[in-house]
Short mmCIF file of C-alpha atoms in Angstrom, two decimals:
data_model
loop_
_atom_site.label_atom_id
_atom_site.label_comp_id
_atom_site.label_asym_id
_atom_site.label_seq_id
_atom_site.Cartn_x
_atom_site.Cartn_y
_atom_site.Cartn_z
CA ALA Y 1 333.31 133.71 -70.45
CA PHE Y 2 334.69 130.57 -72.08
CA THR Y 3 336.53 129.53 -68.91
CA GLN Y 4 333.41 130.21 -66.84
CA ALA Y 5 331.41 127.98 -69.16
CA LEU Y 6 334.04 125.25 -68.80
CA ASN Y 7 333.94 125.55 -65.02
CA ALA Y 8 330.16 125.34 -65.11
CA GLY Y 9 330.34 122.11 -67.12
CA ARG Y 10 328.54 123.57 -70.14
CA ILE Y 11 331.19 122.75 -72.77
CA TYR Y 12 331.73 119.22 -74.08
CA CYS Y 13 334.25 117.65 -76.44
CA SER Y 14 332.80 115.17 -78.94
CA LYS Y 15 336.28 113.66 -79.51
CA LEU Y 16 336.64 112.84 -75.81
CA ALA Y 17 333.06 111.58 -75.79
CA GLU Y 18 333.91 109.08 -78.53
CA ILE Y 19 337.03 107.91 -76.68
CA LEU Y 20 335.02 107.36 -73.49
CA LEU Y 21 332.25 105.55 -75.35
CA ASN Y 22 334.60 103.29 -77.28
CA SER Y 23 336.59 102.46 -74.14
CA ALA Y 24 333.42 101.35 -72.35
CA ASP Y 25 331.80 99.55 -75.31
CA PRO Y 26 332.43 95.77 -75.22
CA ALA Y 27 332.14 95.73 -79.02
CA CYS Y 28 335.32 97.82 -79.28
CA GLU Y 29 337.25 95.31 -77.13
CA GLY Y 30 338.92 98.01 -75.08
CA HIS Y 31 340.13 100.08 -78.04
CA ALA Y 32 339.44 103.79 -77.60
CA ARG Y 33 340.47 104.65 -81.15
CA VAL Y 34 338.86 102.62 -83.92
CA ASN Y 35 338.41 103.20 -87.64
CA VAL Y 36 335.22 103.97 -89.53
CA PHE Y 37 335.19 102.98 -93.22
CA ILE Y 38 333.43 105.46 -95.47
CA ASP Y 39 331.83 103.89 -98.55
CA ARG Y 40 332.55 106.23 -101.48
CA GLY Y 41 330.89 104.02 -104.07
CA GLU Y 42 331.95 101.26 -106.43
CA ASP Y 43 333.18 103.73 -109.05
CA HIS Y 44 335.75 105.24 -106.71
CA LYS Y 45 339.33 104.03 -107.10
CA ALA Y 46 339.66 103.46 -103.35
CA ARG Y 47 336.09 102.69 -102.36
CA TRP Y 48 336.51 102.24 -98.61
CA LEU Y 49 338.18 105.20 -96.90
CA PRO Y 50 339.38 104.48 -93.33
CA VAL Y 51 339.07 107.43 -90.93
CA SER Y 52 339.36 107.63 -87.17
CA SER Y 53 336.04 107.41 -85.34
CA ASN Y 54 337.35 110.14 -83.01
CA ALA Y 55 337.64 112.70 -85.82
CA LEU Y 56 334.60 114.71 -86.88
CA VAL Y 57 334.69 113.01 -90.31
CA GLY Y 58 334.42 109.59 -88.66
CA CYS Y 59 331.77 110.64 -86.15
CA ALA Y 60 329.63 112.40 -88.79
CA TYR Y 61 329.61 109.28 -90.95
CA LYS Y 62 329.11 106.91 -88.02
CA TYR Y 63 326.25 108.77 -86.32
CA LEU Y 64 324.72 110.97 -89.03
CA GLY Y 65 325.51 109.06 -92.23
CA VAL Y 66 327.15 112.20 -93.68
CA ASP Y 67 330.39 111.95 -95.66
CA LEU Y 68 332.55 114.99 -94.92
CA SER Y 69 335.76 113.49 -96.29
CA GLY Y 70 335.66 115.61 -99.44
CA ASP Y 71 335.23 118.83 -97.42
CA LYS Y 72 338.11 117.94 -95.10
CA ASP Y 73 340.41 117.36 -98.06
CA SER Y 74 339.82 120.89 -99.37
CA ASP Y 75 342.25 123.77 -98.86
CA LEU Y 76 339.57 125.80 -97.09
CA ARG Y 77 340.02 124.00 -93.76
CA LEU Y 78 343.62 125.18 -93.48
CA SER Y 79 343.11 128.75 -94.74
CA TYR Y 80 341.22 130.32 -91.84
CA GLY Y 81 344.45 131.87 -90.55
CA ASN Y 82 344.28 134.26 -93.49
CA LEU Y 83 340.94 135.59 -92.20
CA ILE Y 84 342.09 136.61 -88.71
CA ASP Y 85 341.93 140.36 -89.43
CA THR Y 86 339.04 140.09 -91.88
CA PRO Y 87 335.59 141.21 -90.60
CA LEU Y 88 333.08 138.38 -90.57
CA ASP Y 89 330.75 140.12 -93.03
CA GLN Y 90 333.60 140.06 -95.56
CA TRP Y 91 334.15 136.31 -95.35
CA SER Y 92 333.23 134.26 -98.40
CA LYS Y 93 330.04 132.21 -98.31
CA GLU Y 94 332.14 129.02 -98.49
CA ALA Y 95 334.17 130.01 -95.42
CA LYS Y 96 331.03 130.85 -93.43
CA ASP Y 97 329.20 127.69 -94.48
CA TYR Y 98 332.17 125.48 -93.61
CA ALA Y 99 332.51 126.92 -90.08
CA ILE Y 100 328.77 126.83 -89.39
CA GLY Y 101 328.54 123.30 -90.79
CA ASP Y 102 331.29 122.03 -88.48
CA ALA Y 103 329.46 123.48 -85.47
CA ARG Y 104 326.14 121.92 -86.49
CA TYR Y 105 327.65 118.53 -87.26
CA THR Y 106 329.52 118.51 -83.94
CA ARG Y 107 326.36 119.36 -82.00
CA ASN Y 108 324.33 116.66 -83.78
CA VAL Y 109 327.11 114.11 -83.23
CA LEU Y 110 327.13 114.90 -79.51
CA ILE Y 111 323.35 114.38 -79.35
CA GLU Y 112 323.77 110.92 -80.88
CA GLN Y 113 326.72 110.16 -78.60
CA ARG Y 114 324.55 110.92 -75.56
CA LYS Y 115 321.99 108.39 -76.82
CA ARG Y 116 324.76 105.81 -77.15
CA GLY Y 117 325.93 106.66 -73.63
CA LEU Y 118 322.46 105.90 -72.25
CA GLN Y 119 322.39 102.59 -74.10
CA LEU Y 120 325.82 101.65 -72.72
CA ALA Y 121 324.70 102.62 -69.23
CA GLN Y 122 322.09 99.87 -69.42
CA ALA Y 123 324.66 97.37 -70.69
CA VAL Y 124 327.68 98.13 -68.49
CA GLY Y 125 326.07 99.73 -65.44
CA ALA Y 126 327.41 103.27 -65.81
CA ASN Y 127 327.16 106.05 -68.38
CA PRO Y 128 330.64 106.70 -69.83
CA LEU Y 129 329.69 110.34 -70.51
CA ASP Y 130 328.82 111.26 -66.92
CA ASP Y 131 332.37 112.61 -66.55
CA LEU Y 132 332.56 114.30 -69.97
CA ALA Y 133 332.40 117.90 -68.74
CA ARG Y 134 335.32 117.42 -66.35
CA GLN Y 135 337.31 115.53 -68.96
CA THR Y 136 336.70 118.40 -71.41
CA PHE Y 137 337.92 120.97 -68.89
CA THR Y 138 341.04 118.89 -68.22
CA GLU Y 139 341.73 118.54 -71.95
CA TYR Y 140 341.41 122.31 -72.38
CA VAL Y 141 343.92 122.97 -69.59
CA LEU Y 142 346.38 120.46 -71.03
CA GLN Y 143 346.11 121.86 -74.56
CA MET Y 144 346.53 125.43 -73.33
CA SER Y 145 349.58 124.52 -71.25
CA SER Y 146 351.25 122.53 -74.03
CA THR Y 147 350.39 124.16 -77.36
CA VAL Y 148 349.89 127.78 -76.23
CA MET Y 149 352.04 128.32 -73.14
CA GLY Y 150 354.65 125.59 -73.64
CA VAL Y 151 357.67 125.28 -71.36
CA GLN Y 152 360.59 127.64 -70.84
CA VAL Y 153 363.91 126.22 -72.05
CA ASP Y 154 367.36 127.39 -70.96
CA VAL Y 155 368.94 127.02 -74.40
CA SER Y 156 372.37 127.95 -73.00
CA MET Y 157 372.47 124.59 -71.18
CA ILE Y 158 371.66 122.36 -74.13
CA ASP Y 159 375.20 122.02 -75.50
CA GLU Y 160 376.49 121.01 -72.06
CA ALA Y 161 373.68 118.47 -71.70
CA VAL Y 162 374.40 117.01 -75.14
CA SER Y 163 378.12 116.70 -74.39
CA ALA Y 164 377.45 114.89 -71.10
CA LEU Y 165 374.94 112.55 -72.73
CA MET Y 166 377.22 111.68 -75.65
CA LEU Y 167 380.08 110.98 -73.23
CA ASP Y 168 377.83 108.47 -71.48
CA HIS Y 169 376.80 107.10 -74.89
CA ASP Y 170 380.40 106.56 -76.02
CA GLU Y 171 381.30 104.79 -72.77
CA SER Y 172 378.18 102.60 -72.93
CA ILE Y 173 378.73 101.43 -76.49
CA GLU Y 174 382.24 99.99 -75.97
CA THR Y 175 381.23 96.37 -75.25
CA ALA Y 176 378.67 96.31 -78.07
CA LEU Y 177 381.35 97.69 -80.38
CA GLN Y 178 383.78 94.91 -79.39
CA TYR Y 179 381.15 92.30 -80.25
CA GLY Y 180 380.56 93.84 -83.68
CA LEU Y 181 377.06 95.14 -82.99
CA TYR Y 182 378.18 98.55 -84.29
CA LYS Y 183 380.82 99.91 -86.59
CA GLU Y 184 382.38 103.35 -86.52
CA MET Y 185 380.99 105.74 -89.12
CA LYS Y 186 381.40 109.38 -90.09
CA ASN Y 187 377.82 110.28 -89.27
CA GLU Y 188 376.21 112.37 -86.53
CA ARG Y 189 376.26 109.51 -84.05
CA GLY Y 190 379.70 108.26 -85.00
CA TYR Y 191 378.46 104.67 -85.19
CA SER Y 192 376.09 102.53 -87.24
CA ALA Y 193 374.33 99.34 -86.17
CA VAL Y 194 375.39 96.06 -87.79
CA ASN Y 195 372.01 94.36 -87.95
CA ALA Y 196 373.39 91.09 -89.33
CA GLN Y 197 375.62 90.70 -86.27
CA VAL Y 198 372.72 91.54 -83.99
CA GLN Y 199 370.74 88.68 -85.52
CA THR Y 200 373.73 86.32 -85.31
CA LEU Y 201 374.34 86.96 -81.61
CA LEU Y 202 370.65 86.75 -80.84
CA GLN Y 203 370.41 83.36 -82.52
CA ARG Y 204 373.47 82.12 -80.67
CA ALA Y 205 372.06 83.22 -77.30
CA ILE Y 206 368.73 81.54 -78.08
CA ASP Y 207 370.47 78.30 -79.05
CA ILE Y 208 372.52 78.20 -75.86
CA VAL Y 209 369.59 79.09 -73.58
CA GLY Y 210 367.04 76.91 -75.36
CA ILE Y 211 363.96 79.14 -75.63
CA ASP Y 212 361.62 80.34 -78.37
CA HIS Y 213 362.04 83.96 -79.41
CA PRO Y 214 359.47 86.11 -81.27
CA VAL Y 215 360.13 87.19 -84.83
CA THR Y 216 359.02 90.28 -86.73
CA SER Y 217 356.67 90.32 -89.72
CA ALA Y 218 359.83 90.36 -91.87
CA GLY Y 219 360.99 87.10 -90.28
CA LYS Y 220 363.79 88.70 -88.21
CA LEU Y 221 364.40 87.93 -84.55
CA SER Y 222 362.68 90.65 -82.55
CA THR Y 223 364.76 93.18 -80.62
CA ASN Y 224 361.86 95.03 -79.01
CA LYS Y 225 361.89 95.76 -75.29
CA THR Y 226 359.58 92.92 -74.27
CA ALA Y 227 361.40 90.27 -76.32
CA MET Y 228 364.82 91.33 -75.03
CA SER Y 229 363.63 91.50 -71.41
CA THR Y 230 362.32 87.94 -71.68
CA LEU Y 231 365.63 86.81 -73.19
CA TYR Y 232 367.63 88.48 -70.41
CA ASP Y 233 365.51 86.70 -67.77
CA ALA Y 234 366.11 83.38 -69.54
CA ILE Y 235 369.86 84.04 -69.75
CA ASP Y 236 370.00 84.90 -66.04
CA TYR Y 237 368.19 81.66 -65.25
CA ALA Y 238 370.43 79.59 -67.51
CA LEU Y 239 373.58 81.13 -66.01
CA SER Y 240 372.34 80.57 -62.46
CA TYR Y 241 371.55 76.88 -63.00
CA LYS Y 242 374.17 76.33 -65.72
CA ARG Y 243 371.65 74.43 -67.82
CA ASN Y 244 369.86 74.70 -71.14
CA LEU Y 245 366.21 75.53 -70.41
CA ASP Y 246 364.85 73.26 -73.15
CA HIS Y 247 366.52 69.87 -72.72
CA LYS Y 248 368.10 70.64 -69.29
CA ALA Y 249 371.58 69.65 -70.49
CA PRO Y 250 374.45 71.20 -68.49
CA LEU Y 251 376.16 74.18 -70.09
CA SER Y 252 379.90 73.95 -70.67
CA SER Y 253 382.21 76.58 -69.21
CA LEU Y 254 382.71 77.92 -72.74
CA ASP Y 255 378.93 78.22 -73.26
CA ILE Y 256 378.57 80.04 -69.94
CA ALA Y 257 381.34 82.50 -70.77
CA GLU Y 258 379.94 83.08 -74.27
CA LEU Y 259 376.40 83.60 -72.99
CA ALA Y 260 377.51 86.08 -70.33
CA GLY Y 261 379.49 87.99 -72.95
CA ILE Y 262 376.57 88.14 -75.36
CA GLN Y 263 374.29 89.42 -72.64
CA SER Y 264 376.74 92.16 -71.66
CA ALA Y 265 377.04 93.14 -75.34
CA PHE Y 266 373.29 93.50 -75.73
CA LYS Y 267 372.96 95.45 -72.49
CA SER Y 268 375.74 97.70 -73.72
CA ARG Y 269 373.71 98.16 -76.90
CA ASP Y 270 370.54 98.94 -74.91
CA LYS Y 271 372.27 101.56 -72.78
CA SER Y 272 373.90 103.32 -75.73
CA GLU Y 273 370.63 103.27 -77.69
CA SER Y 274 368.85 104.80 -74.70
CA ALA Y 275 371.42 107.61 -74.51
CA TRP Y 276 371.18 108.27 -78.25
CA LYS Y 277 367.38 108.27 -78.13
CA ALA Y 278 367.47 110.79 -75.28
CA LYS Y 279 369.70 113.03 -77.35
CA ARG Y 280 367.61 112.75 -80.51
CA THR Y 281 364.18 112.71 -78.86
CA PHE Y 282 364.57 115.25 -76.08
CA LEU Y 283 367.63 117.45 -76.42
CA ASP Y 284 367.25 118.00 -80.16
CA ALA Y 285 363.60 118.89 -79.57
CA LEU Y 286 364.47 121.25 -76.71
CA ARG Y 287 366.96 122.97 -78.99
CA CYS Y 288 364.04 123.96 -81.24
CA ALA Y 289 362.96 126.37 -78.50
CA SER Y 290 365.81 128.64 -79.61
CA LEU Y 291 363.83 129.27 -82.81
CA ASN Y 292 361.13 131.03 -80.79
CA LEU Y 293 361.65 134.57 -79.52
CA ASP Y 294 360.43 133.61 -76.03
CA HIS Y 295 362.55 130.40 -75.96
CA ARG Y 296 359.45 128.40 -75.07
CA LEU Y 297 358.85 124.94 -76.51
CA ARG Y 298 355.33 123.95 -77.57
CA TYR Y 299 354.44 120.26 -77.72
CA LYS Y 300 351.48 117.92 -78.15
CA TYR Y 301 349.17 116.41 -75.55
CA ASN Y 302 346.64 113.59 -75.66
CA GLY Y 303 344.33 114.19 -72.73
CA LEU Y 304 342.83 110.71 -72.63
CA MET Y 305 344.38 107.40 -73.67
CA GLU Y 306 342.88 103.91 -73.55
CA THR Y 307 344.55 103.36 -70.18
CA GLY Y 308 342.85 106.44 -68.73
CA ARG Y 309 346.18 108.26 -68.62
CA THR Y 310 347.47 111.19 -70.63
CA SER Y 311 350.37 111.22 -73.09
CA SER Y 312 352.53 113.85 -74.73
CA SER Y 313 354.75 113.92 -77.80
CA SER Y 314 357.07 116.08 -79.90
CA PRO Y 315 358.71 115.67 -77.43
CA ASN Y 316 357.29 113.45 -74.68
CA LEU Y 317 357.69 115.82 -71.73
CA GLN Y 318 356.02 113.30 -69.44
CA ASN Y 319 359.03 111.03 -69.71
CA ILE Y 320 362.21 113.10 -69.83
CA PRO Y 321 365.16 110.89 -68.77
CA ARG Y 322 366.13 111.23 -65.12
CA LYS Y 323 369.78 110.72 -65.94
CA GLY Y 324 371.77 113.37 -67.71
CA LYS Y 325 371.01 117.06 -67.84
CA ALA Y 326 367.96 117.15 -70.10
CA ARG Y 327 365.61 118.01 -67.24
CA ALA Y 328 367.87 120.83 -66.10
CA CYS Y 329 367.33 122.54 -69.48
CA ILE Y 330 363.69 123.20 -68.58
CA LYS Y 331 363.19 126.06 -66.15
CA PRO Y 332 360.15 127.64 -64.48
CA ARG Y 333 358.77 131.01 -65.44
CA PRO Y 334 359.96 134.06 -63.46
CA ASN Y 335 358.59 134.07 -59.90
CA HIS Y 336 357.59 130.40 -60.22
CA ILE Y 337 359.18 127.15 -59.02
CA PHE Y 338 358.93 123.49 -60.00
CA ILE Y 339 357.62 121.02 -57.44
CA ILE Y 340 357.72 117.23 -57.40
CA ALA Y 341 354.51 115.62 -56.18
CA ASP Y 342 353.32 112.03 -56.03
CA TYR Y 343 350.24 110.29 -54.72
CA SER Y 344 350.07 107.05 -52.77
CA ASN Y 345 348.20 104.34 -54.72
CA ALA Y 346 346.57 107.02 -56.91
CA GLU Y 347 345.17 104.63 -59.50
CA LEU Y 348 343.81 102.10 -57.00
CA ARG Y 349 342.26 104.78 -54.78
CA THR Y 350 340.62 106.27 -57.87
CA LEU Y 351 339.32 102.85 -58.90
CA ALA Y 352 337.85 102.29 -55.43
CA GLN Y 353 336.15 105.69 -55.44
CA ALA Y 354 334.79 105.12 -58.96
CA HIS Y 355 333.10 101.93 -57.75
CA LEU Y 356 331.47 103.84 -54.88
CA ASN Y 357 330.41 106.68 -57.18
CA GLU Y 358 328.74 104.18 -59.49
CA GLY Y 359 326.83 102.47 -56.68
CA ARG Y 360 328.90 99.32 -56.26
CA LYS Y 361 330.46 97.81 -53.17
CA SER Y 362 334.24 97.91 -53.04
CA ARG Y 363 336.44 95.85 -50.73
CA LEU Y 364 339.31 98.09 -51.78
CA ALA Y 365 337.41 101.22 -50.73
CA SER Y 366 336.43 99.70 -47.37
CA GLU Y 367 340.08 98.84 -46.61
CA TYR Y 368 341.17 102.40 -47.42
CA GLN Y 369 338.37 103.75 -45.24
CA LYS Y 370 339.49 101.59 -42.31
CA ASN Y 371 343.16 102.44 -42.80
CA PRO Y 372 344.19 105.47 -44.91
CA ASN Y 373 347.68 103.94 -45.20
CA PHE Y 374 346.38 100.59 -46.46
CA ASP Y 375 348.81 98.96 -48.92
CA PRO Y 376 346.95 96.75 -51.44
CA HIS Y 377 350.22 95.36 -52.80
CA LEU Y 378 351.22 94.09 -49.36
CA PHE Y 379 347.69 92.74 -48.89
CA MET Y 380 347.97 90.78 -52.15
CA ALA Y 381 351.40 89.41 -51.15
CA VAL Y 382 349.96 88.12 -47.88
CA ARG Y 383 347.12 86.39 -49.73
CA ILE Y 384 349.53 84.76 -52.19
CA LEU Y 385 352.12 83.61 -49.67
CA GLY Y 386 349.65 82.40 -47.02
CA GLY Y 387 350.47 81.79 -43.35
CA LEU Y 388 351.10 85.49 -42.73
CA THR Y 389 349.02 88.36 -41.38
CA TYR Y 390 348.90 91.83 -42.87
CA ASP Y 391 350.24 93.29 -39.60
#
């Protein structure tokens, strides 16, 4: 009956509704998840309590002016598992009132969210909640597949996968080790990062290349993916033209050799870190499946992110490394197979259709209608380069 109601579009998720509303609301500046600050009075030690607007506590305060934070902090919320085999007429009044209250608050929140959706429809040209029923059904399927069904893990393959990955890790780290970015240690990894040397080499590379480099809130040179990618591009450019990018002075042969060495050391570091992360993030998590009698691993899913995509965690099964044998540790259920499927220009085709569904003209849609194999990336390249035809 529940699945039939989902299929009929009669079940809605207030959490997804809030994400859709926030994403469409210009006041939220594109952020799907924002905080609501509950005022607990001047006499309270921490007067303003931040809670997510996507949680029932945040929605109840935002739309109904009701503070449920005290109720959600009680032990009652987490004790319903003890009542599974207890007849409803034997539940305590507190347990009944809490469950009924949640249902009423959720319904009243959804009523207010629908009003907000109508207001946004006038402002942005489309009601963000028109797709709520389908989004709710999708979220249900994702949660069932991840937290209830999970994935089957061949635990007998994990040791082999770990050994192969660590072999790749040990080979990758050699150059970084020579440059002092790591030191050997008697820990699980066998190595420990030397952060002072990382900062020293980074500063030296920046000085030779002649670019600005972002720093962290602690005042350290950033080593995040974006910062390092920008540095690598600058190093490639400096090595190609053999010049400092700031004052254009020629680089000496010693500078060139030093810069190339530093870059290889950092790329060695990146590759070894990637291998270690794959081991810690994926294989260690897959090993947890051995704790379950059915050897199935349950994980978390977020059915709707700010980008419109989904995400998963603990572990992120949407992004298992292609290299190594981590993927081979996951196997289909008996009498089932895995398939690999991809869609051509899925996001852009969806965008074009969304424009048509919402009553707008779409050049993108018209091009797809004229030619099902239309390539918008090639079309854009032709426009940028000029002097060429699409054909």
